[in-house]
Amino acid sequence: MNAREGVTAAARAARAAVRVESRAERWGVAAFAVGAIITVVVVAVTGERMPLAGADSLGNLAGWIAAGFAGIAFPLSFRAERRAGHAAWRGRLPFAKRAVDLVAMSVAMAMLAYLLVLAVASLFQLGFVGLTVDPLGAGALAGAAAGAMSYAAAISGARVTTDGLATLATLVLFVGTMASMLSSPDQSWWQLHFSQLGNSGDASGYRFNLALIVTGLVITVLANYVGHDIELGLVARGVDPGWRVRLLSWLFASIGLCLAVAGVIPDAVSFPLHVGSATGMVVAFAAFVFCALRFLPDLPHEFRAFSLFVVVGIVVAIVLWVPVGYFNLTGMEFIVAGLLFAWFLVGVRALAAYAHGANASMASAGANGATPATDANGSTGGGPSAEGPAEAA
């Protein structure tokens, strides 16, 4: 790339950044205004001041409004940037898969917005005991929540990345589980297992199961991005990505599918299917790590060491549960889930670096005389065909 091309690329990136920021600010302002108006009308109609948290509270109303705007801002922003050429490689995926991916990400963002607003409202209610708000105050607070969540959703939708999806999946599961724990009518649930949270027939149980389902679907979306990163890394190293990418993408997507099935089929509905799905998630993860370490050349030693540490940690946690009996099933599940999602946050970033580091090396080689051709998706010439990475994932 010569100096003129570099300046042109920098100018395009600057214009794209301004476009994304401007769109997000418009969403924030619109959500604030509409959310405030809706809240003022609702509170005025009830004729009563509203508490910050609780069943019929400002926090609950603001959470639903924020979720609605975030759930709309994310997909529209995502689609706008796709038309502008961002993540063009996703065009190789089947339309049905792209549609399901977009719905999953949008629902995840909406759910996260709802739970975050609810959590903040509950926290402030603990600090301001007995506080209630009138229609104008309620409108201002609900509008601010809707504006902030819509702004964040528009930014996130415009620039979906591997590590961003991993963070989204982790936050949805963590916040959803915490919300279910704090609102569970069964205070002794932890003496059994985490799945006990999903056996409740009230909002607590629905939140937990929905968190599992949505997180699982987001992980299947993440499988596409991980597969694309692996493809770029392999092509840059002169390795045919073909079956390697398909295998690893399917294994990664299987983790999410098993988690989603565990949410669809709670423990109380079918114990064998629920436990089988949860176990399958761990097995799929172990298989992914084994195949990645076995079939991906030039993986950093740190990535190998961290992945093996996570797998060994999971085995140790299971042994400490049975046969040692150091802690109960809940303790084992907590440690296993923590290790798995720690890997999601760190491991997928390492795989993204695996692709980008190779591309940087090739760009440096090109500057010294070797100029490999690259397509619009960032892959080198001679790479996979249109049936490339992870169509099934």
CSV table of C-alpha atoms in Angstrom, one decimal:
chain,number,residue,atom,x,y,z
A,1,MET,CA,0.0,0.0,0.0
A,2,ASN,CA,1.5,3.3,-1.1
A,3,ALA,CA,1.2,6.6,0.8
A,4,ARG,CA,-1.7,7.8,-1.4
A,5,GLU,CA,-3.7,4.7,-0.8
A,6,GLY,CA,-3.0,4.9,3.0
A,7,VAL,CA,-4.3,8.5,3.1
A,8,THR,CA,-7.4,7.4,1.2
A,9,ALA,CA,-8.1,4.5,3.5
A,10,ALA,CA,-7.6,6.8,6.6
A,11,ALA,CA,-10.1,9.3,5.1
A,12,ARG,CA,-12.7,6.5,4.5
A,13,ALA,CA,-12.2,5.3,8.1
A,14,ALA,CA,-12.6,8.8,9.5
A,15,ARG,CA,-15.8,9.4,7.5
A,16,ALA,CA,-17.2,6.0,8.7
A,17,ALA,CA,-16.5,6.9,12.3
A,18,VAL,CA,-18.3,10.2,11.9
A,19,ARG,CA,-21.2,8.5,10.3
A,20,VAL,CA,-21.5,5.9,13.0
A,21,GLU,CA,-21.2,8.5,15.8
A,22,SER,CA,-23.8,10.8,14.2
A,23,ARG,CA,-26.3,8.0,13.8
A,24,ALA,CA,-25.8,6.9,17.4
A,25,GLU,CA,-26.4,10.4,18.7
A,26,ARG,CA,-29.6,10.8,16.6
A,27,TRP,CA,-30.8,7.5,18.1
A,28,GLY,CA,-30.0,8.7,21.6
A,29,VAL,CA,-31.8,12.0,21.2
A,30,ALA,CA,-34.9,10.4,19.6
A,31,ALA,CA,-35.1,7.7,22.3
A,32,PHE,CA,-34.8,10.3,25.0
A,33,ALA,CA,-37.6,12.4,23.6
A,34,VAL,CA,-40.0,9.6,22.8
A,35,GLY,CA,-39.2,7.7,26.0
A,36,ALA,CA,-39.8,10.8,28.1
A,37,ILE,CA,-43.1,11.5,26.5
A,38,ILE,CA,-44.4,7.9,26.9
A,39,THR,CA,-43.4,7.9,30.5
A,40,VAL,CA,-45.0,11.2,31.3
A,41,VAL,CA,-48.2,10.1,29.8
A,42,VAL,CA,-48.2,6.7,31.6
A,43,VAL,CA,-47.4,8.2,35.0
A,44,ALA,CA,-49.9,11.0,34.5
A,45,VAL,CA,-52.7,8.6,33.6
A,46,THR,CA,-52.1,6.5,36.7
A,47,GLY,CA,-52.3,9.7,38.8
A,48,GLU,CA,-49.7,8.4,41.3
A,49,ARG,CA,-46.0,9.0,42.0
A,50,MET,CA,-43.9,6.0,41.0
A,51,PRO,CA,-41.2,4.2,43.0
A,52,LEU,CA,-37.8,3.6,41.4
A,53,ALA,CA,-37.9,-0.1,41.6
A,54,GLY,CA,-40.5,-2.9,42.1
A,55,ALA,CA,-43.3,-4.5,40.1
A,56,ASP,CA,-45.2,-1.3,39.1
A,57,SER,CA,-42.2,1.0,39.2
A,58,LEU,CA,-40.4,3.5,37.0
A,59,GLY,CA,-37.5,1.2,36.7
A,60,ASN,CA,-39.7,-1.5,35.2
A,61,LEU,CA,-41.3,0.9,32.7
A,62,ALA,CA,-38.0,2.5,31.8
A,63,GLY,CA,-36.5,-0.9,31.3
A,64,TRP,CA,-39.1,-1.9,28.7
A,65,ILE,CA,-38.8,1.4,26.9
A,66,ALA,CA,-35.0,1.2,26.8
A,67,ALA,CA,-35.2,-2.4,25.6
A,68,GLY,CA,-37.6,-1.5,22.8
A,69,PHE,CA,-35.4,1.3,21.5
A,70,ALA,CA,-32.1,-0.7,21.9
A,71,GLY,CA,-33.7,-3.7,20.1
A,72,ILE,CA,-34.6,-1.4,17.2
A,73,ALA,CA,-31.4,0.7,17.1
A,74,PHE,CA,-29.1,-2.3,17.0
A,75,PRO,CA,-30.4,-4.1,13.9
A,76,LEU,CA,-31.0,-0.9,11.9
A,77,SER,CA,-27.5,0.4,12.6
A,78,PHE,CA,-26.1,-3.1,11.8
A,79,ARG,CA,-27.9,-3.1,8.5
A,80,ALA,CA,-26.9,0.4,7.6
A,81,GLU,CA,-23.2,-0.4,8.1
A,82,ARG,CA,-23.5,-3.7,6.2
A,83,ARG,CA,-24.8,-1.8,3.2
A,84,ALA,CA,-21.8,0.5,3.5
A,85,GLY,CA,-19.5,-2.5,3.2
A,86,HIS,CA,-18.7,-3.4,6.8
A,87,ALA,CA,-18.3,-7.2,7.5
A,88,ALA,CA,-18.9,-7.9,3.8
A,89,TRP,CA,-17.8,-11.5,4.3
A,90,ARG,CA,-21.2,-12.2,6.0
A,91,GLY,CA,-22.7,-12.0,2.6
A,92,ARG,CA,-21.5,-15.6,1.9
A,93,LEU,CA,-23.7,-17.0,4.7
A,94,PRO,CA,-27.2,-18.2,3.8
A,95,PHE,CA,-30.0,-15.5,4.2
A,96,ALA,CA,-31.8,-17.5,6.9
A,97,LYS,CA,-28.6,-17.7,9.0
A,98,ARG,CA,-28.0,-14.0,8.6
A,99,ALA,CA,-31.6,-13.3,9.6
A,100,VAL,CA,-31.4,-15.5,12.7
A,101,ASP,CA,-28.1,-14.0,13.7
A,102,LEU,CA,-29.5,-10.4,13.5
A,103,VAL,CA,-32.5,-11.4,15.5
A,104,ALA,CA,-30.4,-13.1,18.2
A,105,MET,CA,-28.0,-10.1,18.5
A,106,SER,CA,-30.9,-7.6,18.7
A,107,VAL,CA,-32.8,-9.6,21.3
A,108,ALA,CA,-29.6,-9.9,23.3
A,109,MET,CA,-29.0,-6.2,23.2
A,110,ALA,CA,-32.6,-5.5,24.2
A,111,MET,CA,-32.5,-7.9,27.1
A,112,LEU,CA,-29.3,-6.5,28.3
A,113,ALA,CA,-30.7,-3.0,28.2
A,114,TYR,CA,-33.8,-4.0,30.1
A,115,LEU,CA,-31.8,-5.8,32.8
A,116,LEU,CA,-29.2,-3.0,33.2
A,117,VAL,CA,-31.9,-0.3,33.6
A,118,LEU,CA,-33.7,-2.6,36.1
A,119,ALA,CA,-30.5,-3.1,38.1
A,120,VAL,CA,-29.6,0.6,38.2
A,121,ALA,CA,-33.2,1.4,39.3
A,122,SER,CA,-33.0,-1.2,42.1
A,123,LEU,CA,-29.6,0.1,43.2
A,124,PHE,CA,-30.8,3.7,43.4
A,125,GLN,CA,-34.0,2.6,45.3
A,126,LEU,CA,-31.7,1.0,47.9
A,127,GLY,CA,-29.9,4.3,48.3
A,128,PHE,CA,-33.0,6.6,48.2
A,129,VAL,CA,-35.3,4.6,50.4
A,130,GLY,CA,-39.0,5.6,50.0
A,131,LEU,CA,-38.3,8.0,47.1
A,132,THR,CA,-41.1,8.3,44.5
A,133,VAL,CA,-41.1,10.5,41.4
A,134,ASP,CA,-43.8,12.6,39.6
A,135,PRO,CA,-44.5,12.5,35.9
A,136,LEU,CA,-41.9,15.1,34.9
A,137,GLY,CA,-39.1,13.5,36.9
A,138,ALA,CA,-40.1,10.0,35.7
A,139,GLY,CA,-40.0,11.2,32.1
A,140,ALA,CA,-36.6,12.7,32.5
A,141,LEU,CA,-35.2,9.6,34.1
A,142,ALA,CA,-36.8,7.1,31.7
A,143,GLY,CA,-35.8,9.2,28.7
A,144,ALA,CA,-32.2,9.3,29.9
A,145,ALA,CA,-32.2,5.5,30.3
A,146,ALA,CA,-33.7,5.0,26.8
A,147,GLY,CA,-31.3,7.5,25.2
A,148,ALA,CA,-28.2,5.9,26.8
A,149,MET,CA,-29.2,2.4,25.9
A,150,SER,CA,-30.2,3.3,22.3
A,151,TYR,CA,-26.9,5.2,21.8
A,152,ALA,CA,-24.9,2.2,23.1
A,153,ALA,CA,-27.0,-0.2,20.9
A,154,ALA,CA,-26.5,1.9,17.8
A,155,ILE,CA,-22.7,2.0,18.3
A,156,SER,CA,-22.6,-1.8,19.0
A,157,GLY,CA,-24.7,-2.6,16.0
A,158,ALA,CA,-22.5,-0.6,13.7
A,159,ARG,CA,-19.3,-2.3,14.7
A,160,VAL,CA,-19.9,-5.9,15.6
A,161,THR,CA,-16.6,-7.6,16.4
A,162,THR,CA,-15.5,-11.0,17.7
A,163,ASP,CA,-14.6,-9.7,21.2
A,164,GLY,CA,-17.7,-7.5,21.2
A,165,LEU,CA,-19.9,-10.5,20.7
A,166,ALA,CA,-18.1,-12.5,23.3
A,167,THR,CA,-18.6,-9.6,25.8
A,168,LEU,CA,-22.3,-9.4,24.8
A,169,ALA,CA,-22.9,-13.1,25.4
A,170,THR,CA,-21.1,-13.0,28.8
A,171,LEU,CA,-23.0,-9.9,30.0
A,172,VAL,CA,-26.4,-11.3,29.0
A,173,LEU,CA,-25.7,-14.6,30.8
A,174,PHE,CA,-24.2,-12.9,33.9
A,175,VAL,CA,-26.7,-10.1,34.3
A,176,GLY,CA,-29.6,-12.5,33.5
A,177,THR,CA,-28.5,-15.0,36.1
A,178,MET,CA,-27.9,-12.3,38.7
A,179,ALA,CA,-31.3,-10.9,38.2
A,180,SER,CA,-32.8,-14.4,38.5
A,181,MET,CA,-30.8,-15.1,41.7
A,182,LEU,CA,-31.9,-11.9,43.4
A,183,SER,CA,-35.6,-12.3,42.5
A,184,SER,CA,-35.9,-16.0,43.0
A,185,PRO,CA,-38.7,-17.0,45.4
A,186,ASP,CA,-36.6,-20.1,46.4
A,187,GLN,CA,-33.8,-18.7,48.6
A,188,SER,CA,-32.3,-22.2,49.0
A,189,TRP,CA,-31.9,-22.8,45.2
A,190,TRP,CA,-28.1,-22.8,45.6
A,191,GLN,CA,-28.2,-25.9,47.7
A,192,LEU,CA,-29.2,-27.8,44.5
A,193,HIS,CA,-27.9,-26.3,41.3
A,194,PHE,CA,-28.1,-23.3,39.0
A,195,SER,CA,-30.8,-25.0,36.9
A,196,GLN,CA,-33.1,-24.7,39.9
A,197,LEU,CA,-33.4,-21.0,39.0
A,198,GLY,CA,-35.1,-22.0,35.8
A,199,ASN,CA,-37.6,-24.2,37.4
A,200,SER,CA,-39.6,-21.3,38.9
A,201,GLY,CA,-42.8,-20.4,37.1
A,202,ASP,CA,-42.4,-16.6,37.8
A,203,ALA,CA,-40.3,-13.9,36.2
A,204,SER,CA,-37.2,-15.2,37.9
A,205,GLY,CA,-37.4,-18.5,36.0
A,206,TYR,CA,-38.2,-16.9,32.7
A,207,ARG,CA,-35.3,-14.5,33.0
A,208,PHE,CA,-32.8,-17.4,33.7
A,209,ASN,CA,-34.0,-19.6,30.9
A,210,LEU,CA,-34.2,-16.7,28.4
A,211,ALA,CA,-30.7,-15.7,29.4
A,212,LEU,CA,-29.5,-19.2,28.5
A,213,ILE,CA,-31.3,-19.2,25.2
A,214,VAL,CA,-30.2,-15.8,24.1
A,215,THR,CA,-26.6,-16.3,25.2
A,216,GLY,CA,-26.5,-19.6,23.3
A,217,LEU,CA,-27.8,-18.0,20.1
A,218,VAL,CA,-25.3,-15.2,20.4
A,219,ILE,CA,-22.5,-17.8,20.7
A,220,THR,CA,-23.7,-19.4,17.4
A,221,VAL,CA,-23.3,-15.9,15.9
A,222,LEU,CA,-19.9,-15.6,17.5
A,223,ALA,CA,-19.0,-18.9,15.8
A,224,ASN,CA,-19.2,-17.2,12.4
A,225,TYR,CA,-16.8,-14.4,13.5
A,226,VAL,CA,-14.4,-16.9,15.1
A,227,GLY,CA,-14.5,-19.0,11.9
A,228,HIS,CA,-13.7,-15.9,9.8
A,229,ASP,CA,-10.7,-15.0,12.0
A,230,ILE,CA,-9.4,-18.6,11.7
A,231,GLU,CA,-9.9,-18.5,8.0
A,232,LEU,CA,-7.9,-15.3,7.6
A,233,GLY,CA,-5.1,-16.6,9.8
A,234,LEU,CA,-4.8,-19.9,7.9
A,235,VAL,CA,-4.9,-18.3,4.4
A,236,ALA,CA,-2.2,-15.8,5.5
A,237,ARG,CA,-0.1,-18.8,6.5
A,238,GLY,CA,-0.6,-20.6,3.2
A,239,VAL,CA,-2.8,-23.3,4.7
A,240,ASP,CA,-6.1,-24.4,3.0
A,241,PRO,CA,-8.8,-23.3,5.5
A,242,GLY,CA,-11.5,-25.6,4.1
A,243,TRP,CA,-12.4,-28.4,6.5
A,244,ARG,CA,-10.5,-26.8,9.4
A,245,VAL,CA,-12.7,-23.8,9.5
A,246,ARG,CA,-15.9,-25.8,9.0
A,247,LEU,CA,-15.0,-28.2,11.8
A,248,LEU,CA,-14.0,-25.5,14.3
A,249,SER,CA,-17.0,-23.3,13.4
A,250,TRP,CA,-19.4,-26.2,13.9
A,251,LEU,CA,-17.8,-27.2,17.2
A,252,PHE,CA,-18.0,-23.6,18.5
A,253,ALA,CA,-21.6,-23.2,17.4
A,254,SER,CA,-22.4,-26.5,19.2
A,255,ILE,CA,-21.5,-24.9,22.4
A,256,GLY,CA,-24.1,-22.2,21.9
A,257,LEU,CA,-26.7,-24.7,20.6
A,258,CYS,CA,-26.3,-26.9,23.7
A,259,LEU,CA,-26.6,-23.9,26.0
A,260,ALA,CA,-29.8,-22.7,24.1
A,261,VAL,CA,-31.3,-26.2,24.4
A,262,ALA,CA,-30.6,-26.2,28.1
A,263,GLY,CA,-32.7,-23.0,28.4
A,264,VAL,CA,-35.5,-24.3,26.2
A,265,ILE,CA,-35.8,-27.5,28.2
A,266,PRO,CA,-35.5,-26.6,31.9
A,267,ASP,CA,-34.4,-29.1,34.5
A,268,ALA,CA,-38.0,-29.6,35.7
A,269,VAL,CA,-39.3,-30.4,32.2
A,270,SER,CA,-36.7,-33.1,31.3
A,271,PHE,CA,-33.8,-33.8,33.5
A,272,PRO,CA,-31.9,-36.1,31.0
A,273,LEU,CA,-32.2,-33.6,28.1
A,274,HIS,CA,-31.3,-30.6,30.3
A,275,VAL,CA,-28.3,-32.2,31.8
A,276,GLY,CA,-27.3,-33.8,28.5
A,277,SER,CA,-27.3,-30.4,26.9
A,278,ALA,CA,-25.2,-28.8,29.7
A,279,THR,CA,-22.7,-31.7,29.5
A,280,GLY,CA,-22.6,-31.4,25.7
A,281,MET,CA,-21.6,-27.8,26.0
A,282,VAL,CA,-18.5,-28.7,28.0
A,283,VAL,CA,-17.7,-31.6,25.7
A,284,ALA,CA,-18.0,-29.4,22.6
A,285,PHE,CA,-15.7,-26.8,24.2
A,286,ALA,CA,-13.1,-29.4,25.0
A,287,ALA,CA,-13.3,-30.8,21.4
A,288,PHE,CA,-12.9,-27.2,20.0
A,289,VAL,CA,-9.8,-26.6,22.1
A,290,PHE,CA,-8.3,-30.0,21.1
A,291,CYS,CA,-8.9,-29.4,17.4
A,292,ALA,CA,-7.7,-25.8,17.5
A,293,LEU,CA,-4.5,-26.8,19.2
A,294,ARG,CA,-4.0,-29.7,16.8
A,295,PHE,CA,-4.9,-28.2,13.5
A,296,LEU,CA,-4.1,-24.5,13.7
A,297,PRO,CA,-0.4,-23.7,13.0
A,298,ASP,CA,1.5,-20.9,14.7
A,299,LEU,CA,-0.9,-20.4,17.6
A,300,PRO,CA,0.7,-18.3,20.3
A,301,HIS,CA,2.1,-20.3,23.2
A,302,GLU,CA,0.1,-18.2,25.6
A,303,PHE,CA,-3.2,-19.1,23.9
A,304,ARG,CA,-2.2,-22.8,24.1
A,305,ALA,CA,-1.3,-22.5,27.7
A,306,PHE,CA,-4.5,-20.6,28.7
A,307,SER,CA,-6.8,-23.0,26.8
A,308,LEU,CA,-5.2,-26.0,28.5
A,309,PHE,CA,-5.5,-24.2,31.8
A,310,VAL,CA,-9.2,-23.8,31.3
A,311,VAL,CA,-9.8,-27.4,30.3
A,312,VAL,CA,-7.7,-28.7,33.2
A,313,GLY,CA,-9.6,-26.3,35.6
A,314,ILE,CA,-12.9,-27.7,34.4
A,315,VAL,CA,-11.7,-31.3,35.0
A,316,VAL,CA,-10.5,-30.3,38.5
A,317,ALA,CA,-13.8,-28.6,39.3
A,318,ILE,CA,-15.7,-31.8,38.3
A,319,VAL,CA,-13.4,-34.0,40.4
A,320,LEU,CA,-13.8,-31.7,43.4
A,321,TRP,CA,-17.6,-32.1,43.1
A,322,VAL,CA,-17.5,-35.9,42.4
A,323,PRO,CA,-15.9,-37.9,43.9
A,324,VAL,CA,-14.2,-35.5,46.4
A,325,GLY,CA,-17.3,-33.7,47.5
A,326,TYR,CA,-15.5,-30.5,48.3
A,327,PHE,CA,-18.5,-28.4,47.1
A,328,ASN,CA,-22.0,-29.2,45.7
A,329,LEU,CA,-23.2,-29.1,42.1
A,330,THR,CA,-23.8,-25.4,42.2
A,331,GLY,CA,-20.2,-24.7,43.1
A,332,MET,CA,-19.0,-26.9,40.3
A,333,GLU,CA,-21.3,-25.2,37.8
A,334,PHE,CA,-20.2,-21.8,38.9
A,335,ILE,CA,-16.5,-22.6,38.4
A,336,VAL,CA,-17.1,-24.3,35.0
A,337,ALA,CA,-19.2,-21.4,33.7
A,338,GLY,CA,-16.7,-18.9,35.0
A,339,LEU,CA,-13.8,-20.7,33.2
A,340,LEU,CA,-15.8,-21.1,30.0
A,341,PHE,CA,-16.7,-17.5,29.7
A,342,ALA,CA,-13.3,-16.3,30.8
A,343,TRP,CA,-12.0,-18.2,27.7
A,344,PHE,CA,-14.7,-16.6,25.6
A,345,LEU,CA,-13.5,-13.2,26.6
A,346,VAL,CA,-9.8,-13.9,26.2
A,347,GLY,CA,-9.6,-16.8,23.7
A,348,VAL,CA,-11.6,-15.2,21.0
A,349,ARG,CA,-9.4,-12.1,21.2
A,350,ALA,CA,-6.4,-14.3,20.7
A,351,LEU,CA,-7.9,-15.9,17.6
A,352,ALA,CA,-8.7,-12.4,16.3
A,353,ALA,CA,-5.1,-11.5,16.8
A,354,TYR,CA,-4.1,-14.7,15.1
A,355,ALA,CA,-5.8,-13.4,12.0
A,356,HIS,CA,-4.8,-9.7,12.2
A,357,GLY,CA,-1.2,-10.5,13.2
A,358,ALA,CA,-0.8,-12.6,10.1
A,359,ASN,CA,-2.3,-9.9,7.9
A,360,ALA,CA,0.0,-7.3,9.3
A,361,SER,CA,3.0,-9.5,8.6
A,362,MET,CA,1.8,-10.0,5.0
A,363,ALA,CA,1.3,-6.2,4.6
A,364,SER,CA,4.8,-5.7,5.8
A,365,ALA,CA,6.1,-8.3,3.3
A,366,GLY,CA,4.1,-6.6,0.6
A,367,ALA,CA,5.8,-3.2,1.4
A,368,ASN,CA,9.1,-5.0,0.8
A,369,GLY,CA,8.1,-6.2,-2.7
A,370,ALA,CA,5.8,-9.1,-2.2
A,371,THR,CA,2.2,-7.9,-2.8
A,372,PRO,CA,-0.4,-10.5,-2.1
A,373,ALA,CA,-3.8,-9.8,-3.6
A,374,THR,CA,-6.6,-9.3,-1.2
A,375,ASP,CA,-10.3,-9.3,-1.8
A,376,ALA,CA,-12.9,-7.0,-0.5
A,377,ASN,CA,-13.5,-9.2,2.6
A,378,GLY,CA,-9.9,-9.0,3.7
A,379,SER,CA,-8.9,-12.5,2.5
A,380,THR,CA,-5.9,-13.2,0.3
A,381,GLY,CA,-6.3,-14.3,-3.2
A,382,GLY,CA,-6.5,-18.1,-3.6
A,383,GLY,CA,-8.5,-18.4,-0.4
A,384,PRO,CA,-11.7,-20.3,0.2
A,385,SER,CA,-14.6,-20.2,-2.2
A,386,ALA,CA,-18.0,-18.6,-1.6
A,387,GLU,CA,-18.8,-21.6,0.5
A,388,GLY,CA,-16.0,-20.4,2.9
A,389,PRO,CA,-16.1,-20.4,6.6
A,390,ALA,CA,-18.8,-21.9,8.7
A,391,GLU,CA,-21.9,-21.7,6.5
A,392,ALA,CA,-23.5,-24.0,9.0
A,393,ALA,CA,-22.4,-22.0,12.0
